[in-house]
PDB file of C-alpha atoms in Angstrom:
ATOM      1  CA  LEU B 245      -0.032   0.984  -6.901  1.00 48.00           C
ATOM      2  CA  GLY B 246       3.812   0.595  -7.867  1.00 48.00           C
ATOM      3  CA  ASP B 247       5.090   0.692  -4.234  1.00 47.00           C
ATOM      4  CA  ILE B 248       2.291   0.349  -1.897  1.00 48.00           C
ATOM      5  CA  ALA B 249       3.048   1.575   1.592  1.00 44.00           C
ATOM      6  CA  GLY B 250       0.945   2.130   4.676  1.00 43.00           C
ATOM      7  CA  PRO B 251       1.312   3.481   8.131  1.00 41.00           C
ATOM      8  CA  ASN B 252       2.791  -0.144   9.260  1.00 46.00           C
ATOM      9  CA  ASN B 253       5.381  -0.183   6.414  1.00 50.00           C
ATOM     10  CA  LEU B 254       3.279  -2.633   4.651  1.00 62.00           C
ATOM     11  CA  ASP B 255       5.587  -2.264   1.673  1.00 78.00           C
ATOM     12  CA  LEU B 256       4.494  -4.193  -1.401  1.00 82.00           C
ATOM     13  CA  THR B 257       5.775  -3.566  -4.861  1.00 88.00           C
ATOM     14  CA  VAL B 258       3.042  -4.331  -7.337  1.00 90.00           C
ATOM     15  CA  ARG B 259       3.488  -4.206 -11.179  1.00 92.00           C
ATOM     16  CA  PHE B 260       0.821  -5.047 -13.751  1.00 93.00           C
ATOM     17  CA  ARG B 261       1.509  -6.252 -17.258  1.00 94.00           C
ATOM     18  CA  VAL B 262      -0.938  -6.931 -20.077  1.00 93.00           C
ATOM     19  CA  ARG B 263      -0.675  -9.448 -23.129  1.00 92.00           C
ATOM     20  CA  LYS B 264      -2.937 -10.688 -25.593  1.00 89.00           C
ATOM     21  CA  ARG B 265      -4.299 -14.239 -25.705  1.00 86.00           C
ATOM     22  CA  ASN B 266      -2.261 -15.097 -28.697  1.00 85.00           C
ATOM     23  CA  GLY B 267       0.857 -14.743 -26.696  1.00 79.00           C
ATOM     24  CA  GLU B 268       2.354 -11.356 -27.975  1.00 80.00           C
ATOM     25  CA  THR B 269       4.905  -9.752 -25.667  1.00 87.00           C
ATOM     26  CA  PHE B 270       3.842  -8.022 -22.374  1.00 90.00           C
ATOM     27  CA  ARG B 271       3.436  -4.554 -22.044  1.00 91.00           C
ATOM     28  CA  ASP B 272       3.677  -2.605 -18.614  1.00 92.00           C
ATOM     29  CA  LEU B 273       0.677  -0.563 -17.287  1.00 89.00           C
ATOM     30  CA  ASP B 274       1.075   2.838 -15.778  1.00 87.00           C
ATOM     31  CA  ASN B 275      -0.427   2.120 -12.394  1.00 80.00           C
ATOM     32  CA  ALA B 276      -1.462   5.856 -11.962  1.00 83.00           C
ATOM     33  CA  ALA B 277      -3.410   5.952 -15.206  1.00 87.00           C
ATOM     34  CA  VAL B 278      -6.718   4.317 -16.262  1.00 90.00           C
ATOM     35  CA  ALA B 279      -5.699   1.105 -18.136  1.00 89.00           C
ATOM     36  CA  LYS B 280      -7.631   0.581 -21.379  1.00 91.00           C
ATOM     37  CA  LEU B 281      -8.176  -3.232 -22.081  1.00 91.00           C
ATOM     38  CA  VAL B 282      -9.989  -4.828 -24.905  1.00 91.00           C
ATOM     39  CA  PRO B 283     -11.396  -8.466 -25.196  1.00 91.00           C
ATOM     40  CA  ASP B 284      -8.650 -11.167 -25.101  1.00 91.00           C
ATOM     41  CA  ASP B 285      -6.163  -8.945 -23.173  1.00 92.00           C
ATOM     42  CA  GLY B 286      -4.809 -10.808 -20.110  1.00 92.00           C
ATOM     43  CA  LEU B 287      -3.809  -8.965 -17.014  1.00 93.00           C
ATOM     44  CA  TYR B 288      -0.896 -10.376 -14.965  1.00 93.00           C
ATOM     45  CA  MET B 289       0.208  -9.006 -11.499  1.00 93.00           C
ATOM     46  CA  THR B 290       3.812  -9.245 -10.076  1.00 93.00           C
ATOM     47  CA  ALA B 291       4.147  -8.477  -6.199  1.00 93.00           C
ATOM     48  CA  THR B 292       7.008  -8.334  -3.973  1.00 94.00           C
ATOM     49  CA  ASN B 293       6.934  -8.244  -0.174  1.00 94.00           C
ATOM     50  CA  ASP B 294       9.559  -5.801   0.817  1.00 91.00           C
ATOM     51  CA  THR B 295       8.819  -6.000   4.712  1.00 90.00           C
ATOM     52  CA  PRO B 296      10.434  -8.195   7.253  1.00 91.00           C
ATOM     53  CA  TYR B 297       7.254 -10.063   7.899  1.00 89.00           C
ATOM     54  CA  PRO B 298       4.600 -12.138   5.892  1.00 92.00           C
ATOM     55  CA  LEU B 299       1.601 -10.293   4.243  1.00 93.00           C
ATOM     56  CA  ASP B 300      -1.677 -11.613   3.176  1.00 93.00           C
ATOM     57  CA  ARG B 301      -3.160 -10.250  -0.027  1.00 91.00           C
ATOM     58  CA  ASN B 302      -6.655 -10.437  -1.315  1.00 93.00           C
ATOM     59  CA  VAL B 303      -7.707  -9.341  -4.726  1.00 93.00           C
ATOM     60  CA  LEU B 304     -11.088  -8.215  -5.818  1.00 92.00           C
ATOM     61  CA  TYR B 305     -12.583  -7.118  -9.226  1.00 92.00           C
ATOM     62  CA  LEU B 306     -15.394  -4.374  -9.157  1.00 91.00           C
ATOM     63  CA  GLY B 307     -17.334  -4.662 -12.352  1.00 89.00           C
ATOM     64  CA  SER B 308     -19.183  -1.936 -14.260  1.00 86.00           C
ATOM     65  CA  ASP B 309     -22.192  -3.624 -13.391  1.00 85.00           C
ATOM     66  CA  GLN B 310     -21.516  -3.115  -9.752  1.00 85.00           C
ATOM     67  CA  SER B 311     -20.694  -6.766  -9.194  1.00 88.00           C
ATOM     68  CA  ILE B 312     -17.691  -7.702  -6.792  1.00 89.00           C
ATOM     69  CA  GLN B 313     -15.824 -10.796  -7.888  1.00 91.00           C
ATOM     70  CA  PHE B 314     -13.351 -12.420  -5.417  1.00 93.00           C
ATOM     71  CA  MET B 315     -10.250 -13.203  -7.475  1.00 91.00           C
ATOM     72  CA  TYR B 316      -8.088 -14.836  -4.961  1.00 91.00           C
ATOM     73  CA  LYS B 317      -6.087 -14.554  -1.609  1.00 94.00           C
ATOM     74  CA  GLU B 318      -2.548 -15.643  -0.835  1.00 93.00           C
ATOM     75  CA  GLN B 319       0.129 -15.071   1.706  1.00 93.00           C
ATOM     76  CA  ILE B 320       3.434 -13.563   0.760  1.00 94.00           C
ATOM     77  CA  LYS B 321       6.419 -14.445   2.796  1.00 93.00           C
ATOM     78  CA  SER B 322       9.101 -11.730   3.507  1.00 93.00           C
ATOM     79  CA  GLY B 323      11.230 -10.894   0.469  1.00 94.00           C
ATOM     80  CA  ALA B 324       9.273 -13.264  -1.790  1.00 96.00           C
ATOM     81  CA  THR B 325       7.930 -12.390  -5.329  1.00 96.00           C
ATOM     82  CA  ARG B 326       4.512 -13.746  -6.714  1.00 94.00           C
ATOM     83  CA  LYS B 327       3.510 -13.739 -10.162  1.00 94.00           C
ATOM     84  CA  LYS B 328      -0.222 -14.212 -11.035  1.00 92.00           C
ATOM     85  CA  GLY B 329      -2.373 -14.243 -14.121  1.00 92.00           C
ATOM     86  CA  LEU B 330      -5.396 -12.626 -13.089  1.00 92.00           C
ATOM     87  CA  PHE B 331      -7.962 -12.618 -15.875  1.00 91.00           C
ATOM     88  CA  TRP B 332      -8.975 -12.433 -19.604  1.00 91.00           C
ATOM     89  CA  VAL B 333     -11.218  -9.616 -20.760  1.00 91.00           C
ATOM     90  CA  ASN B 334     -14.298 -10.845 -22.550  1.00 88.00           C
ATOM     91  CA  ASP B 335     -16.832  -9.080 -24.709  1.00 87.00           C
ATOM     92  CA  LYS B 336     -19.810  -9.496 -22.139  1.00 83.00           C
ATOM     93  CA  SER B 337     -19.849  -6.094 -20.783  1.00 81.00           C
ATOM     94  CA  PHE B 338     -17.698  -2.799 -21.134  1.00 88.00           C
ATOM     95  CA  GLY B 339     -17.203   0.118 -18.934  1.00 91.00           C
ATOM     96  CA  ARG B 340     -15.280   1.596 -15.956  1.00 92.00           C
ATOM     97  CA  GLU B 341     -14.083  -1.104 -13.631  1.00 91.00           C
ATOM     98  CA  ARG B 342     -11.534  -1.577 -10.859  1.00 92.00           C
ATOM     99  CA  LEU B 343      -9.159  -4.073  -9.360  1.00 92.00           C
ATOM    100  CA  ILE B 344      -8.815  -3.683  -5.723  1.00 92.00           C
ATOM    101  CA  LEU B 345      -5.636  -5.251  -3.788  1.00 91.00           C
ATOM    102  CA  ILE B 346      -6.145  -5.488   0.023  1.00 90.00           C
ATOM    103  CA  THR B 347      -3.031  -6.254   1.874  1.00 90.00           C
ATOM    104  CA  THR B 348      -2.824  -6.935   5.462  1.00 89.00           C
ATOM    105  CA  LYS B 349      -0.011  -7.820   8.013  1.00 89.00           C
ATOM    106  CA  VAL B 350      -0.080 -11.590   9.181  1.00 88.00           C
ATOM    107  CA  LYS B 351      -0.893 -11.813  12.782  1.00 82.00           C
ATOM    108  CA  PRO B 352       0.854 -14.342  14.984  1.00 80.00           C
ATOM    109  CA  GLN B 353      -0.911 -17.780  14.956  1.00 79.00           C
ATOM    110  CA  GLY B 354      -3.623 -16.190  12.596  1.00 77.00           C
ATOM    111  CA  GLY B 355      -4.985 -17.804   9.518  1.00 84.00           C
ATOM    112  CA  LEU B 356      -4.915 -16.359   6.022  1.00 88.00           C
ATOM    113  CA  THR B 357      -7.177 -13.373   5.732  1.00 88.00           C
ATOM    114  CA  ASP B 358     -10.160 -14.361   3.442  1.00 89.00           C
ATOM    115  CA  LEU B 359     -12.162 -11.448   2.149  1.00 89.00           C
ATOM    116  CA  SER B 360     -14.165 -13.736  -0.285  1.00 90.00           C
ATOM    117  CA  TRP B 361     -17.397 -12.927   1.623  1.00 90.00           C
ATOM    118  CA  LEU B 362     -17.266  -9.417  -0.026  1.00 88.00           C
ATOM    119  CA  SER B 363     -18.402 -11.001  -3.316  1.00 88.00           C
ATOM    120  CA  GLN B 364     -21.784  -9.850  -4.651  1.00 87.00           C
ATOM    121  CA  PRO B 365     -23.576 -10.376  -7.996  1.00 87.00           C
ATOM    122  CA  ALA B 366     -24.550  -7.561 -10.392  1.00 84.00           C
ATOM    123  CA  LEU B 367     -26.876  -4.997  -9.169  1.00 79.00           C
ATOM    124  CA  PRO B 368     -29.862  -4.395 -11.097  1.00 77.00           C
ATOM    125  CA  ARG B 369     -30.193  -1.098 -12.864  1.00 68.00           C
ATOM    126  CA  THR B 370     -32.740   1.491 -11.317  1.00 64.00           C
ATOM    127  CA  ARG B 371     -34.362   4.658 -12.353  1.00 58.00           C
ATOM    128  CA  SER B 372     -35.848   7.324 -10.238  1.00 51.00           C
ATOM    129  CA  THR B 373     -39.575   7.792 -10.136  1.00 50.00           C
ATOM    130  CA  SER B 374     -41.690  10.764  -9.789  1.00 52.00           C
ATOM    131  CA  ASP B 375     -41.995  10.526  -5.897  1.00 55.00           C
ATOM    132  CA  LYS B 376     -38.206  10.589  -5.445  1.00 56.00           C
ATOM    133  CA  PRO B 377     -35.929  13.614  -5.338  1.00 55.00           C
ATOM    134  CA  THR B 378     -34.658  14.720  -8.765  1.00 56.00           C
ATOM    135  CA  GLY B 379     -31.785  16.776  -9.926  1.00 56.00           C
ATOM    136  CA  PHE B 380     -27.975  16.467  -8.812  1.00 55.00           C
ATOM    137  CA  VAL B 381     -28.852  17.419  -5.180  1.00 57.00           C
ATOM    138  CA  GLY B 382     -31.847  15.137  -5.053  1.00 56.00           C
ATOM    139  CA  LEU B 383     -29.737  12.190  -6.371  1.00 55.00           C
ATOM    140  CA  LEU B 384     -27.091  13.069  -3.740  1.00 54.00           C
ATOM    141  CA  ARG B 385     -29.547  12.870  -0.847  1.00 54.00           C
ATOM    142  CA  GLN B 386     -30.992   9.809  -2.268  1.00 56.00           C
ATOM    143  CA  SER B 387     -27.756   7.946  -2.273  1.00 54.00           C
ATOM    144  CA  GLY B 388     -27.152   8.798   1.377  1.00 51.00           C
ATOM    145  CA  PHE B 389     -25.147  11.853   1.616  1.00 46.00           C
ATOM    146  CA  GLY B 390     -28.218  14.035   2.965  1.00 46.00           C
ATOM    147  CA  ASN B 391     -28.108  12.953   6.624  1.00 46.00           C
ATOM    148  CA  ALA B 392     -25.571  10.714   8.564  1.00 45.00           C
ATOM    149  CA  THR B 393     -27.056   8.009   9.964  1.00 47.00           C
ATOM    150  CA  ARG B 394     -24.162   6.703  12.291  1.00 48.00           C
ATOM    151  CA  THR B 395     -20.640   7.505  12.859  1.00 48.00           C
ATOM    152  CA  VAL B 396     -18.000   5.260  14.433  1.00 49.00           C
ATOM    153  CA  THR B 397     -14.385   4.716  14.352  1.00 49.00           C
ATOM    154  CA  ALA B 398     -13.126   1.156  14.473  1.00 51.00           C
ATOM    155  CA  MET B 399     -10.340   0.563  17.013  1.00 52.00           C
ATOM    156  CA  GLY B 400      -7.526  -1.626  15.979  1.00 50.00           C
ATOM    157  CA  GLU B 401      -5.404  -4.003  18.036  1.00 51.00           C
ATOM    158  CA  ASP B 402      -2.963  -1.212  18.868  1.00 52.00           C
ATOM    159  CA  ASP B 403      -5.536   1.757  18.646  1.00 46.00           C
ATOM    160  CA  GLY B 404      -3.476   4.146  16.514  1.00 44.00           C
ATOM    161  CA  GLU B 405      -1.852   1.967  13.760  1.00 48.00           C
ATOM    162  CA  THR B 406      -3.541   0.525  10.570  1.00 45.00           C
ATOM    163  CA  ALA B 407      -3.543  -3.153   9.927  1.00 61.00           C
ATOM    164  CA  GLY B 408      -3.367  -2.889   6.142  1.00 74.00           C
ATOM    165  CA  THR B 409      -3.555  -1.083   2.853  1.00 79.00           C
ATOM    166  CA  VAL B 410      -5.992  -0.899   0.002  1.00 82.00           C
ATOM    167  CA  ALA B 411      -4.747   0.003  -3.387  1.00 82.00           C
ATOM    168  CA  GLN B 412      -6.597  -0.016  -6.807  1.00 84.00           C
ATOM    169  CA  LEU B 413      -6.043  -0.242 -10.404  1.00 87.00           C
ATOM    170  CA  GLN B 414      -8.552   1.594 -12.577  1.00 89.00           C
ATOM    171  CA  ILE B 415      -9.643  -0.270 -15.894  1.00 89.00           C
ATOM    172  CA  LEU B 416     -11.791   0.748 -18.744  1.00 90.00           C
ATOM    173  CA  THR B 417     -12.866  -2.335 -20.619  1.00 89.00           C
ATOM    174  CA  ALA B 418     -13.695  -1.393 -24.376  1.00 89.00           C
ATOM    175  CA  PRO B 419     -14.502  -3.169 -27.637  1.00 89.00           C
ATOM    176  CA  ALA B 420     -11.530  -3.932 -29.804  1.00 83.00           C
ATOM    177  CA  HIS B 421     -11.580  -1.301 -32.824  1.00 74.00           C
TER     178      HIS B 421
END
């Protein structure tokens, strides 16, 4: 994260900070490292739009239980800085999780990009049965890496330019020690 830039110069400077619910001082996170968060940690994001045009921003949270939680969407005007408190870590589940930031260039006369439809509840855990492939190679085949079912390339409005960027912050939620 830090500076997020894509082929269309979608420059967005992003900084994440953490503080305890009791109001202790903020500490900056290293966006390139896995952030370890414990219950009662709050995650805050500051984003500055360094482009000459407005950007839409959608934030999703991918839980360790394979859930996808839509956090929020907003438009950031050129040169503007937005600060947002995102969430408090609770003690309901722990594991590797991700915060996904999707930034898109605002289209003329277009509405705010809304990716809330990507939300999904937690997926149930499954186990392999004896009639399914076993071992590492078998698991890869079972998960879809064995045969390609379709291949397509989406065309953009300008067929050759990407219309947005996707960045992630990796998080490890763990019990407080």
